[in-house]
Coordinates of C-alpha atoms (C1' of nucleotides) in Angstrom, one line a residue:
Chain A
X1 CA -15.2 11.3 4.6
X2 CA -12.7 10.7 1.4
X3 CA -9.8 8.3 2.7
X4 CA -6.9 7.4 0.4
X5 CA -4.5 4.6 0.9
X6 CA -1.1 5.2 -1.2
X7 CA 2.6 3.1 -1.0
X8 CA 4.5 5.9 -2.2
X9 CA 8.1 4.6 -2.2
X10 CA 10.0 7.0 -0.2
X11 CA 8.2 9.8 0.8
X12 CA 11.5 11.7 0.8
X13 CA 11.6 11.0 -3.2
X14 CA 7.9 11.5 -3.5
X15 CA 7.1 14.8 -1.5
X16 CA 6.4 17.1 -4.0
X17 CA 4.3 14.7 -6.1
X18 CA 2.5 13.9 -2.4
X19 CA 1.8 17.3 -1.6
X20 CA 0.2 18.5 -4.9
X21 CA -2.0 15.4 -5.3
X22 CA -3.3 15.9 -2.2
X23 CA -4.2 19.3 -2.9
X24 CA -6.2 18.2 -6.0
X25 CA -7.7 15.5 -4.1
X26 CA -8.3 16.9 -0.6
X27 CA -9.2 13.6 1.1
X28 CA -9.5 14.3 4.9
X29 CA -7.8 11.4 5.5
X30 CA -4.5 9.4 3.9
X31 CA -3.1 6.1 5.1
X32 CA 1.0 6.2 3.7
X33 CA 3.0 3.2 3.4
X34 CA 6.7 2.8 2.6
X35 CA 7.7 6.6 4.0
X36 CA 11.1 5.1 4.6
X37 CA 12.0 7.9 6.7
X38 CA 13.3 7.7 10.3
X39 CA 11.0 8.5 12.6
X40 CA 12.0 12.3 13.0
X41 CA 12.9 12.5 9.5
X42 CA 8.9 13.0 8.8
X43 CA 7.6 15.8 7.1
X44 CA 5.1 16.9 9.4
X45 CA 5.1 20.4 8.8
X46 CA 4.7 20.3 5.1
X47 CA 1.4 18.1 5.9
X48 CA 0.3 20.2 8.6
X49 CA 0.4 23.5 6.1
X50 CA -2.0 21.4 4.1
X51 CA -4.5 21.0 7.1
X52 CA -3.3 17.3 8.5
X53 CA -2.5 16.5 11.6
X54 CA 0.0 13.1 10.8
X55 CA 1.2 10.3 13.1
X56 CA 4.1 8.4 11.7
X57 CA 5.3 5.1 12.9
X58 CA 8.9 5.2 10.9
X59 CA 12.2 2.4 11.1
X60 CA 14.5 4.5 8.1
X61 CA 15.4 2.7 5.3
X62 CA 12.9 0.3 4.7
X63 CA 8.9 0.3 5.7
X64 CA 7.6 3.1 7.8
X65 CA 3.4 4.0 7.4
X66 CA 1.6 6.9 8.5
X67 CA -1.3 8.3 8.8
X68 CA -2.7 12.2 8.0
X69 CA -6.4 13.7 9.2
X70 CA -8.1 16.5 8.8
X71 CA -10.9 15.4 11.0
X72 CA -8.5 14.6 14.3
X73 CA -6.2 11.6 15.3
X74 CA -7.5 10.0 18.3
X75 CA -5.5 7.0 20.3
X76 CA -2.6 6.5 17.6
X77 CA -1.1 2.8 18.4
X78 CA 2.0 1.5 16.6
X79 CA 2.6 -2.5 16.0
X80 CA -0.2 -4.9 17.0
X81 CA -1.6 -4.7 20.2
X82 CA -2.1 -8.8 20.6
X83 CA 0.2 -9.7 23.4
X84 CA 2.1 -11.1 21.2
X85 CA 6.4 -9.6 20.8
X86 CA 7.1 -6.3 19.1
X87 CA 7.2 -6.3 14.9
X88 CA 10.8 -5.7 14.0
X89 CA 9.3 -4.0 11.1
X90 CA 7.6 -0.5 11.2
X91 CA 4.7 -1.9 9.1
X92 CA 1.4 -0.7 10.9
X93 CA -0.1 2.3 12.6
X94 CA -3.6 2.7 14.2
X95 CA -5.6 5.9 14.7
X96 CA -9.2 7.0 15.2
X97 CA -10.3 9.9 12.5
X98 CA -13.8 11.5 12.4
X99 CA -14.7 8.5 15.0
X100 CA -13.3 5.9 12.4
X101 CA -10.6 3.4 13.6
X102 CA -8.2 3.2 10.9
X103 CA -5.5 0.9 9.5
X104 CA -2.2 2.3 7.7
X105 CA -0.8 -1.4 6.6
X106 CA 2.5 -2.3 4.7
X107 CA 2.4 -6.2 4.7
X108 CA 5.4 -8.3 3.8
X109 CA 6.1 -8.9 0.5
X110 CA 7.6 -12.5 1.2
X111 CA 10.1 -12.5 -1.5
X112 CA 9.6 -16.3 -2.6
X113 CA 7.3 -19.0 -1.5
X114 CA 9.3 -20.9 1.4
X115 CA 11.5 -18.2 2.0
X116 CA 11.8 -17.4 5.9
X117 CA 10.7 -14.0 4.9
X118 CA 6.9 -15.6 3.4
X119 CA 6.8 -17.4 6.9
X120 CA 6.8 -13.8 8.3
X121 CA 4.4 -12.1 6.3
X122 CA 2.0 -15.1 6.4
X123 CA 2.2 -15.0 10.1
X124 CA 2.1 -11.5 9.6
X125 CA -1.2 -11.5 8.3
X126 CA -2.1 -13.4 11.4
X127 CA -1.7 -11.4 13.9
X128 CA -3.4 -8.4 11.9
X129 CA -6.4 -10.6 12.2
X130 CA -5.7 -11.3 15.8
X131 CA -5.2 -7.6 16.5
X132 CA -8.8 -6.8 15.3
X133 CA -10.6 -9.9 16.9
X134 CA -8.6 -8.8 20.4
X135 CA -9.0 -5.3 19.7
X136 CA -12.4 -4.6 17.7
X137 CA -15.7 -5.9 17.3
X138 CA -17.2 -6.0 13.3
X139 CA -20.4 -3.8 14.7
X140 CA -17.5 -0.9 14.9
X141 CA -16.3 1.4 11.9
X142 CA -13.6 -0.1 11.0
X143 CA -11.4 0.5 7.6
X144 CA -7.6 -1.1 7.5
X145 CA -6.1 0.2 4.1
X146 CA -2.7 -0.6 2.5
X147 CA -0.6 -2.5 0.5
X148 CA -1.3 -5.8 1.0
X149 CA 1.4 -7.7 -1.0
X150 CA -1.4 -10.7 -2.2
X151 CA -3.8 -10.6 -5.2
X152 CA -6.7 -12.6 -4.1
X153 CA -8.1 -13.6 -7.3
X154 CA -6.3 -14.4 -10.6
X155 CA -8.7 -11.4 -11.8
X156 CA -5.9 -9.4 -10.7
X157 CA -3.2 -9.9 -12.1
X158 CA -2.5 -9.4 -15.6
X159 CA -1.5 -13.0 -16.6
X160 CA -1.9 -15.6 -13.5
X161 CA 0.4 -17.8 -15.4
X162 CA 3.1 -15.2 -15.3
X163 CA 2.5 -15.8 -10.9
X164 CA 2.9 -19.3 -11.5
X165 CA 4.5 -20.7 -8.0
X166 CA 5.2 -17.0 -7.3
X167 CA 4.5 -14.8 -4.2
X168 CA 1.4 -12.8 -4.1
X169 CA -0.8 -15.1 -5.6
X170 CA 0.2 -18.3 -3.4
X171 CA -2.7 -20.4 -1.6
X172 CA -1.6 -19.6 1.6
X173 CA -1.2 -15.9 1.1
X174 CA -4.8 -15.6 -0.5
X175 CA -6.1 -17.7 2.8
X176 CA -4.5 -15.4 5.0
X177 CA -6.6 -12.5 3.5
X178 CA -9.5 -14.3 3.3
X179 CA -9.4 -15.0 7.2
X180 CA -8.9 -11.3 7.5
X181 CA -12.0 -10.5 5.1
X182 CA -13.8 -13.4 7.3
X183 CA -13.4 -11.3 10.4
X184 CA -15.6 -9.0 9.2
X185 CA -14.5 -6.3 6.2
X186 CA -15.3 -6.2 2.7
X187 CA -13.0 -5.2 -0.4
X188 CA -14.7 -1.8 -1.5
X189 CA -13.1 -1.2 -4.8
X190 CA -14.1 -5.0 -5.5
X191 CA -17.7 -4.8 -4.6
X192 CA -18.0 -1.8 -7.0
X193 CA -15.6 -3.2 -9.5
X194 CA -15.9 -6.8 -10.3
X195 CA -14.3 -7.0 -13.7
X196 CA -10.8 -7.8 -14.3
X197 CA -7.9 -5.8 -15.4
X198 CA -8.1 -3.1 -12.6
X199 CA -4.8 -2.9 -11.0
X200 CA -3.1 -0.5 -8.2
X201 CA 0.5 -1.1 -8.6
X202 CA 3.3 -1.9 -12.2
X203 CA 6.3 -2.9 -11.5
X204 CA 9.0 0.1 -12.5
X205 CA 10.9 -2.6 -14.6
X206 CA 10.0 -4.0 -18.1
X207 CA 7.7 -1.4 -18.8
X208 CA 5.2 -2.8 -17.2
X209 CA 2.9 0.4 -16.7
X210 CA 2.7 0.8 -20.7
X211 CA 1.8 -2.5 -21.1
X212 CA -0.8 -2.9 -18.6
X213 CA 1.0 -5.9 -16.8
X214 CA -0.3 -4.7 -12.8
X215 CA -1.5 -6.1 -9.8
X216 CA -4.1 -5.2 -7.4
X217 CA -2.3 -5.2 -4.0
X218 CA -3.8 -2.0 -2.2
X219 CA -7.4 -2.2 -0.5
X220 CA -9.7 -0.2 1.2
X221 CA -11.4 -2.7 3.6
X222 CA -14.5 -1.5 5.5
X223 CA -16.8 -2.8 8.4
X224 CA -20.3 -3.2 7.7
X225 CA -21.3 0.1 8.4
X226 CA -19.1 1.5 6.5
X227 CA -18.9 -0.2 3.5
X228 CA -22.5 0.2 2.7
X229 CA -21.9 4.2 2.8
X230 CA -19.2 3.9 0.4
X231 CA -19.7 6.0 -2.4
X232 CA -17.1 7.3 -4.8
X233 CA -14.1 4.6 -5.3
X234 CA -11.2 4.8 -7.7
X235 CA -7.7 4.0 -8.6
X236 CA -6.0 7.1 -9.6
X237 CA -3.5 5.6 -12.9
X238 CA -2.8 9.2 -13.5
X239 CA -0.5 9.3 -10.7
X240 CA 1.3 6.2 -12.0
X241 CA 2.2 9.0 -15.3
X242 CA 4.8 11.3 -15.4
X243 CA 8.2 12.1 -13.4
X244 CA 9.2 10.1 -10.4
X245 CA 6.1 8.1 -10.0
X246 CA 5.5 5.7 -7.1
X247 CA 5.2 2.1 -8.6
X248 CA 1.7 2.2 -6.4
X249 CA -1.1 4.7 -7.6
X250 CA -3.6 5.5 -5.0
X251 CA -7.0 4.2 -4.0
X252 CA -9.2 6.6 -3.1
X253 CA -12.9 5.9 -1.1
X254 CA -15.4 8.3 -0.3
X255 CA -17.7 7.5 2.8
X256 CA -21.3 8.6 3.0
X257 CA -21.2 9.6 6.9
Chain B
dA1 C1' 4.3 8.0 -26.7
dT2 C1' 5.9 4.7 -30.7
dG3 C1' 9.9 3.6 -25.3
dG4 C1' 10.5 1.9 -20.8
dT5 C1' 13.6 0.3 -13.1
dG6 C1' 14.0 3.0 -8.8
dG7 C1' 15.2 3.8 -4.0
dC8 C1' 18.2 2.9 -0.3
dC9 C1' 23.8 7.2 3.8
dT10 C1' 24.3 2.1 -2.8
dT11 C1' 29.1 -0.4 -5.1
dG12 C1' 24.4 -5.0 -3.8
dC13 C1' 19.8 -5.5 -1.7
dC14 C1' 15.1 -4.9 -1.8
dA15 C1' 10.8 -4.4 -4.1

DNA sequence: ATGGTGGCCTTGCCA
């Protein structure tokens, strides 16, 4: 199974660029993040002429993930199912494709250490953990992909003093994914990769791209299972090139299965 | 290639 995870930045700006990469890359299943699209604004039909059935968990302006499949979408669930109130955000959607319980995550960015928006995304990242201890067991296939808005290690980012007292980077923040990674995934394209300098998203300003300044924010984290069968893994920069890029490229896994 | 925000029902906010 080939699974993608991409923050695209407005699917309504990016369709076209979308649709032919996924042609070239025919994953059966992608994991989209920042759709900003209201709920019925979603181009299902374009995806479904490509073969994907989609499930789209949408707000409008901001947010909004989805999820496409070629190999089914079983028991789609939008939010966290942990008892807990309803996110204001439209930042998560679950589904089960090819018998794999997967993740389409947009975590908060936080905007600056202290800010009543970090409180939310580190409580955030919380109740993503509790969603998985209440909801799976680390003996399942599970894989929770997206844009995680915290580099874990100074390895990636392109100059930790640059992050200094910044977001993304912060203690707390790299605790918070830990605890996730402690329930029971790995970091795929970090067990292949451990060298530094490997990024998934440039900022559009400053020409960052050109001058390598990136961060690597976007994860494919696997169960056991299925992180032992992973097989091809790659950051594709080409689709950082070119006209109207995202500021995100995608990963892309395949699973041995 | 020899440079260099972009997206949002915009006139500032968010990333």
């Amino acid at each position: 199974m080939r699974i993608v995870t991409w923050n695209v930045n407005s699917l309504k700006a990016r369709l076209p660029r979308v649709l032919d990469w996924l042609e070239t890359m025919a994953p059966e299943v992608v994991c989209i993040q920042e759709t900003k699209l209201a709920e019925e604004a979603f181009p299902s039909d374009e995806f479904t002429d490509l073969g994907y059935e989609s499930v789209h968990h949408g707000q409008g302006q901001w947010n909004g993930v989805a999820i496409l499949s070629k190999v089914g979408i079983e028991d789609p669930v939008s939010g966290f199912s942990d008892g807990g109130d309803p996110d204001p955000d439209a930042r998560i959607i679950w589904a089960t494709c090819g018998g794999v319980r997967v993740a389409s995550a947009y975590i908060p960015n936080g905007r600056e250490v202290g800010h009543e928006h970090y409180a939310y995304k580190l409580g955030w990242l919380a109740r993503l953990r509790s969603h998985l201890e209440k909801n799976h067991s680390r003996k399942e296939d599970v894989l929770v992909l997206g844009d995680f808005n915290v580099a874990p290690e100074d390895i990636d980012v392109w100059d930790p003093k640059a992050f200094k007292g910044a977001t993304h980077v912060s203690q707390p923040e790299r605790d918070a994914f830990q605890d996730i990674l402690d329930w029971g995934l790995q970091d795929t394209f970090r067990n292949r990769y451990p060298e530094e300098g490997l990024y998934t998203f440039w900022d559009y300003r400053q020409g960052s791209f050109y001058k390598r300044y990136g961060m690597r924010i976007d994860f494919i984290l696997a169960t056991e299972s299925l992180a032992s069968q992973c097989g091809l893994i790659l950051v594709d920069r080409n689709a950082r090139k070119g006209e109207k890029p995202s500021d995100h490229a995608p990963l892309l896994a395949d699973f041995y299965r």
